[in-house]
Amino acid sequence: MHRFSLPGSLLGTAALLAACHGGSNVAPDSTAPVATTATALAVVKPVVDCTQLAAVDVTDIGGAGSKITSATVVTTTLNGSSVSICAVKGTLAPANTFEVALPVSTWTQRFAELGCGGLCGSVSDPTQQSSFSFSYKCPLVQQGGFVTAATDMGHQGNDAGWTTDPQKQADFAYRGQHITTLAAKKLIKAYYGQEQKFSYFVGCSDGGREALMAAQRYPNDYNGIIAGAPAAHFQVQNSVFHGWSVVANSTTGDSTGNSVLYPDKVAVLHKAVLAACADTPDGLISDPRACNFDPASIACPAGAQDTGLCLTQAEVVAAGRIYGGPVDVKTGMPMQIGRPLPGSEGNWVGVEVPRTGSSSAPVPVKSGVFSYNIVTGAYNLIFTGTPAMPNIDTFGYTDGSFYSTYLLENHPLNDATNPDLSAFKKAGGKLILWHGWADQHISPMYTILYYEAMQNQMGQTTVDEFARMYLVPGVGHCGGGEGDDSIDLVSNITGWVEQGTAPGSVMTYKLDSSGSQTASRPVYPYPAVARYTGSGDWHDGANYVSDAARYNVRTPSWPGSVLYAPYAPKVQGVPAP
């Protein structure tokens, strides 16, 4: 997912959003609770001065021209306390800018590489708490226990020039995060006189893709990986998926038209969906796949003069197209296995529909719409070298051969959909996948599809030994939405890696603007869902229990199924160590 309209590092090293927030082993309180599940590891102090790290040679990792550009002690505030950090900046050739934050007096022998969102292009400051965990309380983060690292993945800014450079394509696809991790580990050894005991990767959106790429390409890099809302199917996501979001809501059926649906009518649609399908006391949908809402159910009567609280026929069609996706006209198969699901409508504004305008004040379908920008931004990464390259209006929306004709060439470069994680499991790695059911950018159906592909490839019993998946009702892309979007998965992954305690139920929380907790409810390993017991305050997660799946149908075959079979990764440019 490309970060065109989102501020700062929202999808960058906000890698621990919904990844280090609270704890499943403590009772809800009026304020955000603190998890305490991690192994107690001794604090290790530096053996050299921070400034000496400027002399560390990293050419063995990045090649000629790689260098440390600065190493200075800075002070940051974590959980209200000042923490001293040795902040190291550098470049790994040809152009991977990176930063590593090494605690001066609080390091607990752990390292975390932080995913970069969108098409990256900037380094989010790893010394800042917001880069690591947003606002919830996770002791390992807030006490300054991790060395953290971040990278821009080989390019600066989001101009299209880098997308045609084979080396920068490779650095973005897989190499940048790996070599940054190697550099961070070398700096750890130089600074503390010992290696880290445990290494982790945490990312969301494209950071989730990077997380899965690490498990697939570099199974020994990390002991534990958290992959949130992963854009693992990069090729499909940034062509047919987002392209359809544009043309589906267009008056002309292509990118030249005006929008059909606007924020006012999306709000009407969302209210109707929740009225029809919400099955929890907080008005959320436990599993949107079980919701059979038809937009035609709120169609305006024929000849209606006031259409403010209903959908016109054109709006009904546009909503149905956004939900349903295109279909192969020859086979009748869906061209996409996942679209925005019922209950996500409140998050469509700025992604599937424009931020402004109305039926009486129409705006172009591509105006202010994230989906249009991401397709044009990622175009050269996907279609380099393919014949008669298509565009947003001519993607194979009705022809399943589009996938084999156009997307297979760079699939093993950009995608992270290889379901064979046997090398990662053999190395002792643990994986937590998570996704918000109301994600407006990446359909949770694709994360379910990948999880099922892992089960098909390796067997469910084997997958259960090293992987878990959590789907969070009402939560949007990497957080936000109406659901409880704060969740501590860091304590769960460290507990699993370091203590062998496989995660079960995990408490999620809703915070107000001041950071105070207003609600909580548990999530359970997929496919189980939370059920309110019917007794006690429904805002209190203690009053929920695990319940059977609401939906039990496996993902059907579709033209893109070929992208979820084992494949050999594509390597180009300077090889990674």
Coordinates of C-alpha atoms in Angstrom, one line a residue:
M1 CA 0.0 0.0 0.0
H2 CA 1.4 3.4 -0.9
R3 CA 1.2 6.2 1.5
F4 CA 0.0 9.1 -0.7
S5 CA -2.6 10.8 1.5
L6 CA -1.7 9.6 5.0
P7 CA 0.4 11.8 7.3
G8 CA 4.0 11.2 8.5
S9 CA 4.8 7.6 9.3
L10 CA 1.2 6.3 9.7
L11 CA 1.9 3.3 7.6
G12 CA 5.7 3.3 8.0
T13 CA 7.3 2.4 11.2
A14 CA 4.0 2.7 12.9
A15 CA 4.8 -0.9 12.5
L16 CA 3.6 -1.7 16.0
L17 CA 0.3 -0.1 15.7
A18 CA -2.0 -2.8 16.9
A19 CA 1.1 -4.7 17.8
C20 CA 2.3 -3.4 21.1
H21 CA -0.7 -2.2 22.9
G22 CA -1.7 -3.5 26.3
G23 CA -1.8 -7.1 27.4
S24 CA -4.0 -10.2 27.3
N25 CA -3.1 -11.3 30.8
V26 CA -4.4 -8.3 32.7
A27 CA -7.9 -7.2 33.6
P28 CA -9.3 -4.1 31.8
D29 CA -9.1 -0.8 33.7
S30 CA -10.1 2.7 33.2
T31 CA -6.7 3.4 31.7
A32 CA -4.6 1.3 29.3
P33 CA -3.1 -1.7 31.1
V34 CA 0.4 -2.9 30.9
A35 CA 1.4 -6.4 29.7
T36 CA 4.0 -8.3 31.6
T37 CA 4.3 -11.6 29.6
A38 CA 7.9 -11.1 28.4
T39 CA 10.9 -13.0 29.7
A40 CA 13.0 -11.1 32.1
L41 CA 16.4 -10.5 30.5
A42 CA 19.3 -8.8 32.0
V43 CA 20.0 -5.2 30.9
V44 CA 23.3 -5.0 29.0
K45 CA 25.3 -1.8 28.9
P46 CA 27.5 -0.6 26.1
V47 CA 31.2 -1.5 26.0
V48 CA 32.2 1.5 23.8
D49 CA 31.2 5.1 23.4
C50 CA 28.4 5.8 21.0
T51 CA 30.6 8.0 18.8
Q52 CA 32.9 5.0 18.1
L53 CA 30.1 3.4 16.1
A54 CA 30.7 5.9 13.3
A55 CA 33.8 3.9 12.5
V56 CA 32.0 0.6 12.0
D57 CA 32.6 -0.7 8.5
V58 CA 29.4 -1.8 6.8
T59 CA 30.8 -2.3 3.3
D60 CA 30.7 -6.1 3.8
I61 CA 27.0 -5.8 4.0
G62 CA 26.0 -3.1 1.5
G63 CA 29.0 -3.0 -0.7
A64 CA 31.4 -0.2 -1.7
G65 CA 30.1 3.2 -0.7
S66 CA 28.2 1.9 2.3
K67 CA 29.0 4.0 5.4
I68 CA 27.9 5.2 8.8
T69 CA 27.2 8.9 8.6
S70 CA 26.6 9.8 12.3
A71 CA 26.5 8.2 15.7
T72 CA 25.3 10.5 18.6
V73 CA 23.5 10.1 21.9
V74 CA 20.0 11.6 21.9
T75 CA 17.3 11.7 24.6
T76 CA 13.7 10.5 23.8
T77 CA 10.7 10.3 26.1
L78 CA 9.1 6.9 26.5
N79 CA 6.0 6.6 28.8
G80 CA 6.9 9.9 30.4
S81 CA 10.5 8.9 31.2
S82 CA 13.7 10.1 29.5
V83 CA 15.6 7.4 27.7
S84 CA 19.1 7.9 26.2
I85 CA 19.6 6.4 22.8
C86 CA 22.7 6.0 20.6
A87 CA 21.2 7.1 17.3
V88 CA 23.2 5.8 14.3
K89 CA 22.5 6.8 10.8
G90 CA 24.0 5.5 7.6
T91 CA 23.7 4.4 4.0
L92 CA 23.9 0.9 2.5
A93 CA 24.8 1.1 -1.2
P94 CA 23.6 2.1 -3.5
A95 CA 21.0 4.3 -1.7
N96 CA 19.4 2.5 1.4
T97 CA 19.2 5.1 4.1
F98 CA 18.8 3.6 7.5
E99 CA 18.7 4.5 11.2
V100 CA 19.4 2.3 14.3
A101 CA 18.4 3.3 17.8
L102 CA 20.5 1.6 20.5
P103 CA 19.5 2.2 24.2
V104 CA 22.4 3.5 26.3
S105 CA 21.3 2.0 29.6
T106 CA 18.1 0.0 29.1
W107 CA 18.8 -2.6 26.4
T108 CA 17.2 -6.0 27.3
Q109 CA 19.1 -7.9 24.5
R110 CA 16.2 -7.7 22.0
F111 CA 16.2 -6.2 18.5
A112 CA 13.2 -5.3 16.3
E113 CA 13.3 -4.3 12.6
L114 CA 10.4 -2.0 11.8
G115 CA 8.4 -2.3 8.6
C116 CA 8.1 0.6 6.2
G117 CA 4.6 1.4 4.7
G118 CA 3.4 2.4 1.3
L119 CA 6.1 2.5 -1.3
C120 CA 8.4 3.8 1.5
G121 CA 10.8 6.5 0.5
S122 CA 11.5 7.9 3.9
V123 CA 12.9 6.7 7.2
S124 CA 10.7 7.0 10.2
D125 CA 12.6 7.9 13.4
P126 CA 13.1 4.6 15.3
T127 CA 14.0 6.5 18.5
Q128 CA 10.4 7.8 18.8
Q129 CA 7.8 5.8 20.6
S130 CA 5.3 6.7 18.0
S131 CA 7.4 4.9 15.4
F132 CA 7.3 1.7 17.5
S133 CA 4.0 1.5 19.3
F134 CA 1.7 4.6 18.9
S135 CA 0.0 5.3 22.2
Y136 CA -0.6 2.1 24.1
K137 CA 1.5 0.6 26.9
C138 CA 3.9 -2.1 26.1
P139 CA 6.7 -2.4 28.7
L140 CA 9.4 -3.8 26.4
V141 CA 9.0 -0.7 24.2
Q142 CA 8.2 1.9 26.8
Q143 CA 11.2 1.0 29.0
G144 CA 13.5 1.3 26.0
G145 CA 14.3 -2.4 26.0
F146 CA 14.6 -2.9 22.2
V147 CA 17.3 -1.8 19.7
T148 CA 15.2 -0.7 16.8
A149 CA 16.0 -0.1 13.1
A150 CA 14.2 1.4 10.1
T151 CA 15.1 2.1 6.4
D152 CA 13.7 3.9 3.4
M153 CA 14.2 0.7 1.4
G154 CA 16.6 2.1 -1.1
H155 CA 15.0 5.3 -2.5
Q156 CA 14.0 8.8 -1.3
G157 CA 10.6 10.3 -2.0
N158 CA 7.8 9.0 -4.1
D159 CA 8.7 10.2 -7.6
A160 CA 8.4 7.6 -10.3
G161 CA 12.1 7.6 -11.3
W162 CA 13.2 4.9 -8.8
T163 CA 10.5 2.5 -9.9
T164 CA 12.4 1.9 -13.2
D165 CA 15.7 1.2 -11.6
P166 CA 16.3 -2.6 -11.3
Q167 CA 18.5 -2.2 -8.2
K168 CA 16.0 0.1 -6.4
Q169 CA 13.2 -2.3 -7.4
A170 CA 15.1 -5.1 -5.6
D171 CA 15.9 -3.0 -2.6
F172 CA 12.3 -2.1 -2.2
A173 CA 11.1 -5.7 -2.9
Y174 CA 13.3 -7.5 -0.4
R175 CA 16.9 -6.4 0.0
G176 CA 16.6 -3.1 1.9
Q177 CA 15.1 -4.5 5.1
H178 CA 17.5 -7.5 5.1
I179 CA 20.7 -5.5 4.8
T180 CA 19.5 -3.0 7.3
T181 CA 18.9 -5.9 9.8
L182 CA 22.4 -7.1 9.1
A183 CA 23.9 -3.7 9.7
A184 CA 21.9 -3.2 12.9
K185 CA 23.1 -6.6 14.3
K186 CA 26.7 -5.6 13.5
L187 CA 26.2 -2.3 15.4
I188 CA 24.7 -4.2 18.3
K189 CA 27.7 -6.5 18.5
A190 CA 30.1 -3.5 18.3
Y191 CA 28.2 -1.4 20.9
Y192 CA 27.3 -3.9 23.6
G193 CA 30.1 -6.5 23.0
Q194 CA 27.5 -9.2 22.4
E195 CA 24.8 -10.2 19.9
Q196 CA 21.1 -9.8 20.6
K197 CA 19.4 -12.8 22.1
F198 CA 16.2 -12.4 20.2
S199 CA 15.3 -10.6 16.9
Y200 CA 11.8 -9.5 15.7
F201 CA 10.2 -7.9 12.7
V202 CA 7.0 -5.9 13.0
G203 CA 5.2 -4.3 10.1
C204 CA 1.8 -3.4 8.7
S205 CA 0.5 -2.8 5.2
D206 CA 3.6 -3.0 3.0
G207 CA 5.4 -3.5 6.2
G208 CA 3.3 -6.7 6.6
R209 CA 4.5 -7.7 3.1
E210 CA 8.1 -7.0 4.2
A211 CA 7.4 -9.2 7.3
L212 CA 6.3 -12.1 5.2
M213 CA 9.1 -11.5 2.7
A214 CA 11.5 -11.9 5.5
A215 CA 10.0 -15.2 6.7
Q216 CA 10.1 -16.5 3.1
R217 CA 13.5 -15.3 1.9
Y218 CA 15.5 -14.9 5.1
P219 CA 14.2 -17.5 7.5
N220 CA 17.1 -17.0 9.9
D221 CA 16.9 -13.2 10.3
Y222 CA 14.1 -13.1 13.0
N223 CA 12.9 -15.3 15.8
G224 CA 9.4 -13.8 15.7
I225 CA 7.5 -11.8 13.1
I226 CA 4.2 -9.8 13.3
A227 CA 2.6 -9.2 9.9
G228 CA -0.3 -6.8 10.0
A229 CA -2.7 -6.3 7.0
P230 CA 0.0 -7.5 4.7
A231 CA 0.1 -6.3 1.1
A232 CA 1.6 -9.7 0.3
H233 CA -0.2 -10.0 -3.0
F234 CA 1.6 -6.8 -4.2
Q235 CA 1.0 -7.4 -7.9
V236 CA -2.8 -7.9 -7.6
Q237 CA -3.3 -5.3 -4.9
N238 CA -1.7 -2.5 -6.8
S239 CA -3.3 -3.3 -10.2
V240 CA -6.6 -5.0 -10.4
F241 CA -7.7 -4.5 -6.8
H242 CA -7.2 -0.7 -6.6
G243 CA -7.9 -0.2 -10.3
W244 CA -11.3 -1.7 -9.8
S245 CA -12.0 0.6 -6.9
V246 CA -11.6 3.5 -9.3
V247 CA -13.6 2.2 -12.3
A248 CA -16.3 0.6 -10.1
N249 CA -17.3 4.1 -8.7
S250 CA -17.1 5.9 -12.0
T251 CA -20.0 7.3 -14.1
T252 CA -18.2 6.2 -17.2
G253 CA -16.8 2.9 -16.0
D254 CA -13.3 4.1 -16.4
S255 CA -10.9 6.7 -14.8
T256 CA -12.2 9.6 -16.9
G257 CA -15.6 9.8 -15.2
N258 CA -17.0 11.4 -12.1
S259 CA -17.6 9.6 -8.9
V260 CA -21.0 8.0 -8.2
L261 CA -20.7 7.5 -4.4
Y262 CA -19.7 10.3 -2.1
P263 CA -19.1 10.4 1.7
D264 CA -22.8 11.3 2.5
K265 CA -24.1 8.2 0.8
V266 CA -21.4 6.0 2.1
A267 CA -22.5 6.9 5.6
V268 CA -26.1 5.9 4.6
L269 CA -24.8 2.6 3.3
H270 CA -22.7 1.9 6.3
K271 CA -25.5 2.5 8.8
A272 CA -27.7 0.1 6.8
V273 CA -25.1 -2.6 6.7
L274 CA -24.6 -2.5 10.5
A275 CA -28.3 -2.5 11.1
A276 CA -28.6 -5.6 9.0
C277 CA -25.5 -7.6 10.0
A278 CA -24.0 -6.3 13.3
D279 CA -24.0 -9.3 15.8
T280 CA -22.2 -7.9 18.8
P281 CA -23.5 -5.5 21.5
D282 CA -21.0 -2.8 20.3
G283 CA -22.6 -2.8 16.9
L284 CA -19.8 -4.6 15.0
I285 CA -19.7 -7.5 12.7
S286 CA -17.9 -10.6 14.0
D287 CA -17.3 -12.0 10.5
P288 CA -18.4 -10.0 7.5
R289 CA -18.4 -13.0 5.2
A290 CA -21.6 -14.1 6.9
C291 CA -23.3 -10.8 6.0
N292 CA -25.5 -11.0 2.9
F293 CA -26.4 -7.4 2.7
D294 CA -27.7 -6.2 -0.7
P295 CA -27.3 -2.5 -1.4
A296 CA -30.6 -2.7 -3.4
S297 CA -32.4 -3.1 0.0
I298 CA -32.0 0.7 0.6
A299 CA -32.7 1.8 -3.0
C300 CA -34.7 4.9 -3.4
P301 CA -38.3 4.4 -4.5
A302 CA -39.0 5.2 -8.1
G303 CA -39.5 8.9 -8.7
A304 CA -38.3 9.8 -5.2
Q305 CA -37.5 13.5 -4.9
D306 CA -35.5 13.3 -1.6
T307 CA -32.7 10.7 -2.0
G308 CA -30.6 11.8 1.0
L309 CA -31.4 8.7 3.1
C310 CA -31.4 6.1 0.3
L311 CA -29.3 5.1 -2.7
T312 CA -30.1 6.0 -6.3
Q313 CA -30.0 3.1 -8.8
A314 CA -26.5 4.3 -9.9
E315 CA -25.3 4.3 -6.3
V316 CA -26.7 0.8 -5.7
V317 CA -24.8 -0.4 -8.8
A318 CA -21.6 1.3 -7.7
A319 CA -21.7 -0.1 -4.2
G320 CA -22.4 -3.6 -5.5
R321 CA -19.4 -3.3 -7.8
I322 CA -17.1 -2.1 -5.0
Y323 CA -18.1 -5.1 -2.8
G324 CA -18.3 -7.7 -5.6
G325 CA -15.4 -7.0 -7.8
P326 CA -15.0 -8.0 -11.5
V327 CA -15.8 -11.4 -12.9
D328 CA -14.1 -13.4 -15.7
V329 CA -16.7 -13.5 -18.4
K330 CA -15.5 -16.8 -19.8
T331 CA -15.5 -18.8 -16.5
G332 CA -17.7 -16.8 -14.2
M333 CA -14.9 -16.9 -11.6
P334 CA -14.3 -13.8 -9.5
M335 CA -11.2 -11.9 -10.7
Q336 CA -10.4 -11.0 -7.1
I337 CA -10.9 -13.1 -4.1
G338 CA -11.2 -10.1 -1.8
R339 CA -12.9 -6.7 -1.9
P340 CA -13.7 -4.3 0.9
L341 CA -16.1 -6.2 3.1
P342 CA -19.5 -5.2 4.7
G343 CA -18.8 -3.0 7.7
S344 CA -15.8 -1.3 6.1
E345 CA -17.9 1.5 4.4
G346 CA -17.1 4.0 7.1
N347 CA -13.5 3.8 6.1
W348 CA -14.0 4.1 2.3
V349 CA -13.7 7.9 2.2
G350 CA -10.4 8.9 0.5
V351 CA -9.8 5.3 -0.7
E352 CA -12.7 4.0 -2.6
V353 CA -14.6 7.3 -2.8
P354 CA -13.5 11.0 -2.8
R355 CA -13.1 13.0 0.4
T356 CA -15.3 15.8 -1.0
G357 CA -18.1 16.3 -3.5
S358 CA -21.7 15.0 -3.8
S359 CA -24.1 13.9 -6.6
S360 CA -25.0 17.6 -6.9
A361 CA -21.4 18.8 -6.9
P362 CA -19.6 15.9 -8.7
V363 CA -15.8 15.5 -8.8
P364 CA -13.6 13.3 -11.0
V365 CA -13.4 9.7 -9.8
K366 CA -9.6 9.9 -9.4
S367 CA -9.7 13.2 -7.4
G368 CA -8.4 12.6 -3.9
V369 CA -8.8 8.9 -4.2
F370 CA -6.0 6.8 -2.8
S371 CA -6.7 3.9 -5.1
Y372 CA -5.9 5.9 -8.2
N373 CA -2.6 7.2 -6.8
I374 CA -1.4 3.8 -5.7
V375 CA -1.9 2.3 -9.1
T376 CA 0.0 5.0 -10.9
G377 CA 2.7 5.0 -8.2
A378 CA 3.4 1.3 -8.3
Y379 CA 2.8 0.8 -12.0
N380 CA 6.4 0.4 -13.1
L381 CA 7.2 -2.0 -10.3
I382 CA 4.6 -4.4 -11.6
F383 CA 4.6 -4.1 -15.3
T384 CA 8.3 -3.6 -16.2
G385 CA 9.1 -5.6 -19.4
T386 CA 5.6 -7.0 -20.0
P387 CA 4.1 -6.9 -23.5
A388 CA 1.5 -4.2 -24.5
M389 CA 1.4 -3.0 -20.9
P390 CA -2.2 -2.2 -19.7
N391 CA -3.4 0.8 -17.7
I392 CA -5.9 1.4 -15.0
D393 CA -8.7 1.3 -17.6
T394 CA -7.5 -1.8 -19.4
F395 CA -6.5 -4.2 -16.6
G396 CA -8.0 -7.6 -17.3
Y397 CA -11.1 -7.0 -15.2
T398 CA -13.0 -9.7 -17.2
D399 CA -10.2 -12.0 -18.3
G400 CA -8.4 -14.3 -15.9
S401 CA -5.5 -14.7 -18.3
F402 CA -4.4 -11.2 -17.1
Y403 CA -2.6 -12.8 -14.2
S404 CA -0.5 -15.2 -16.2
T405 CA 0.1 -12.7 -19.0
Y406 CA 1.0 -9.6 -16.9
L407 CA 1.6 -10.5 -13.3
L408 CA 3.7 -13.6 -13.3
E409 CA 7.0 -11.9 -14.4
N410 CA 7.5 -9.8 -11.3
H411 CA 5.4 -11.9 -9.0
P412 CA 8.4 -13.7 -7.5
L413 CA 10.2 -10.4 -7.0
N414 CA 7.4 -8.3 -5.4
D415 CA 4.9 -10.7 -3.9
A416 CA 5.3 -12.4 -0.5
T417 CA 2.7 -15.1 -1.1
N418 CA 4.9 -18.2 -1.0
P419 CA 3.0 -20.5 1.5
D420 CA 6.0 -22.8 2.1
L421 CA 7.5 -21.4 5.4
S422 CA 9.1 -24.7 6.3
A423 CA 12.6 -23.1 6.5
F424 CA 11.3 -20.4 8.9
K425 CA 9.6 -23.0 11.0
K426 CA 12.7 -25.2 11.0
A427 CA 14.7 -22.2 12.3
G428 CA 12.3 -21.9 15.2
G429 CA 10.5 -18.8 13.9
K430 CA 7.0 -17.8 15.1
L431 CA 4.6 -15.8 13.0
I432 CA 1.5 -13.8 14.0
L433 CA -0.8 -12.5 11.2
W434 CA -3.4 -9.9 12.0
H435 CA -5.9 -7.9 10.0
G436 CA -8.9 -5.6 10.6
W437 CA -12.2 -6.8 9.2
A438 CA -13.1 -3.3 8.2
D439 CA -9.8 -2.6 6.3
Q440 CA -10.5 -0.2 3.4
H441 CA -7.1 -0.7 1.7
I442 CA -6.3 -4.4 1.7
S443 CA -9.1 -7.0 2.0
P444 CA -8.6 -9.3 5.0
M445 CA -9.7 -12.0 2.5
Y446 CA -6.2 -12.1 1.1
T447 CA -4.7 -12.7 4.5
I448 CA -7.2 -15.5 5.1
L449 CA -6.2 -16.8 1.6
Y450 CA -2.5 -16.8 2.5
Y451 CA -3.2 -18.5 5.9
E452 CA -5.2 -21.2 4.1
A453 CA -2.5 -21.6 1.5
M454 CA 0.0 -22.2 4.3
Q455 CA -2.4 -24.9 5.7
N456 CA -2.8 -26.5 2.3
Q457 CA 1.0 -26.5 1.8
M458 CA 2.2 -27.5 5.2
G459 CA -0.8 -29.0 6.9
Q460 CA -2.9 -27.4 9.6
T461 CA -1.2 -29.2 12.5
T462 CA 2.2 -28.0 11.3
V463 CA 1.0 -24.4 10.8
D464 CA -0.5 -24.4 14.3
E465 CA 2.9 -25.1 15.7
F466 CA 4.4 -21.7 14.6
A467 CA 1.6 -19.4 13.3
R468 CA -1.5 -17.7 14.5
M469 CA -3.9 -15.3 12.8
Y470 CA -6.2 -12.7 14.4
L471 CA -9.0 -10.8 12.7
V472 CA -10.3 -7.8 14.5
P473 CA -14.0 -6.6 14.1
G474 CA -14.5 -3.1 13.0
V475 CA -10.9 -2.2 12.7
G476 CA -9.6 -0.4 9.6
H477 CA -6.3 -0.5 7.8
C478 CA -3.5 -0.9 10.4
G479 CA -5.9 0.6 13.0
G480 CA -8.7 3.1 13.3
G481 CA -12.3 2.4 12.6
E482 CA -15.1 1.7 15.0
G483 CA -13.5 -1.4 16.5
D484 CA -11.0 -1.9 19.4
D485 CA -7.8 -1.1 17.5
S486 CA -5.3 -1.4 20.3
I487 CA -3.8 -4.8 20.8
D488 CA -0.5 -6.1 22.3
L489 CA 0.9 -8.6 19.9
V490 CA 4.5 -7.8 20.9
S491 CA 4.1 -9.3 24.3
N492 CA 2.5 -12.3 22.7
I493 CA 5.2 -12.9 20.1
T494 CA 8.0 -12.4 22.7
G495 CA 6.2 -14.8 25.0
W496 CA 5.9 -17.4 22.3
V497 CA 9.5 -17.1 21.1
E498 CA 11.2 -16.7 24.5
Q499 CA 8.9 -18.8 26.8
G500 CA 7.3 -21.2 24.3
T501 CA 3.8 -19.9 25.3
A502 CA 1.6 -20.0 22.2
P503 CA -0.8 -17.1 22.1
G504 CA -4.5 -17.7 22.7
S505 CA -7.0 -15.0 23.4
V506 CA -5.7 -11.5 23.1
M507 CA -7.4 -8.5 24.5
T508 CA -8.1 -5.6 22.3
Y509 CA -8.9 -2.0 23.5
K510 CA -10.5 1.2 22.4
L511 CA -8.9 4.4 23.5
D512 CA -10.3 7.9 23.5
S513 CA -8.4 11.0 22.3
S514 CA -6.7 11.3 25.7
G515 CA -5.4 7.7 25.7
S516 CA -7.9 6.5 28.3
Q517 CA -9.5 3.1 27.7
T518 CA -13.2 3.1 26.9
A519 CA -13.8 -0.5 25.9
S520 CA -12.2 -3.9 25.6
R521 CA -12.9 -7.3 24.0
P522 CA -10.9 -10.3 23.2
V523 CA -10.0 -11.8 19.9
Y524 CA -9.2 -15.4 19.4
P525 CA -7.0 -17.4 17.0
Y526 CA -8.8 -17.7 13.6
P527 CA -11.5 -18.9 13.0
A528 CA -13.0 -18.5 16.5
V529 CA -14.9 -15.3 17.4
A530 CA -15.7 -13.5 20.6
R531 CA -19.3 -13.8 22.0
Y532 CA -20.8 -11.6 24.7
T533 CA -22.0 -13.8 27.6
G534 CA -25.1 -11.6 28.0
S535 CA -24.1 -10.7 31.5
G536 CA -22.2 -7.7 32.8
D537 CA -20.9 -4.6 31.0
W538 CA -20.4 -5.3 27.3
H539 CA -17.7 -2.7 27.2
D540 CA -15.6 -5.0 29.5
G541 CA -13.7 -7.7 27.6
A542 CA -14.0 -10.0 30.7
N543 CA -17.6 -10.6 29.7
Y544 CA -16.8 -12.3 26.4
V545 CA -16.0 -16.0 25.6
S546 CA -14.7 -17.8 22.6
D547 CA -17.4 -18.9 20.1
A548 CA -17.5 -21.1 17.0
A549 CA -16.7 -19.6 13.6
R550 CA -19.5 -17.7 12.0
Y551 CA -18.4 -18.8 8.5
N552 CA -16.7 -22.1 7.5
V553 CA -16.4 -22.0 3.7
R554 CA -12.8 -22.2 2.4
T555 CA -11.7 -19.7 -0.1
P556 CA -12.6 -20.9 -3.6
S557 CA -10.3 -21.2 -6.6
W558 CA -9.9 -18.1 -8.7
P559 CA -7.6 -17.0 -11.6
G560 CA -5.0 -15.6 -9.1
S561 CA -4.7 -18.9 -7.2
V562 CA -1.4 -19.5 -9.1
L563 CA 0.2 -16.7 -7.2
Y564 CA -0.3 -18.6 -3.9
A565 CA 1.6 -21.7 -4.8
P566 CA 5.3 -22.2 -3.8
Y567 CA 7.8 -20.4 -6.1
A568 CA 11.4 -19.6 -6.3
P569 CA 12.1 -16.0 -5.4
K570 CA 13.4 -13.7 -8.1
V571 CA 16.8 -12.0 -7.4
Q572 CA 18.1 -9.0 -9.3
G573 CA 20.8 -6.3 -8.9
V574 CA 23.4 -6.5 -6.2
P575 CA 23.0 -9.8 -4.3
A576 CA 22.2 -9.5 -0.6
P577 CA 24.7 -11.1 1.9

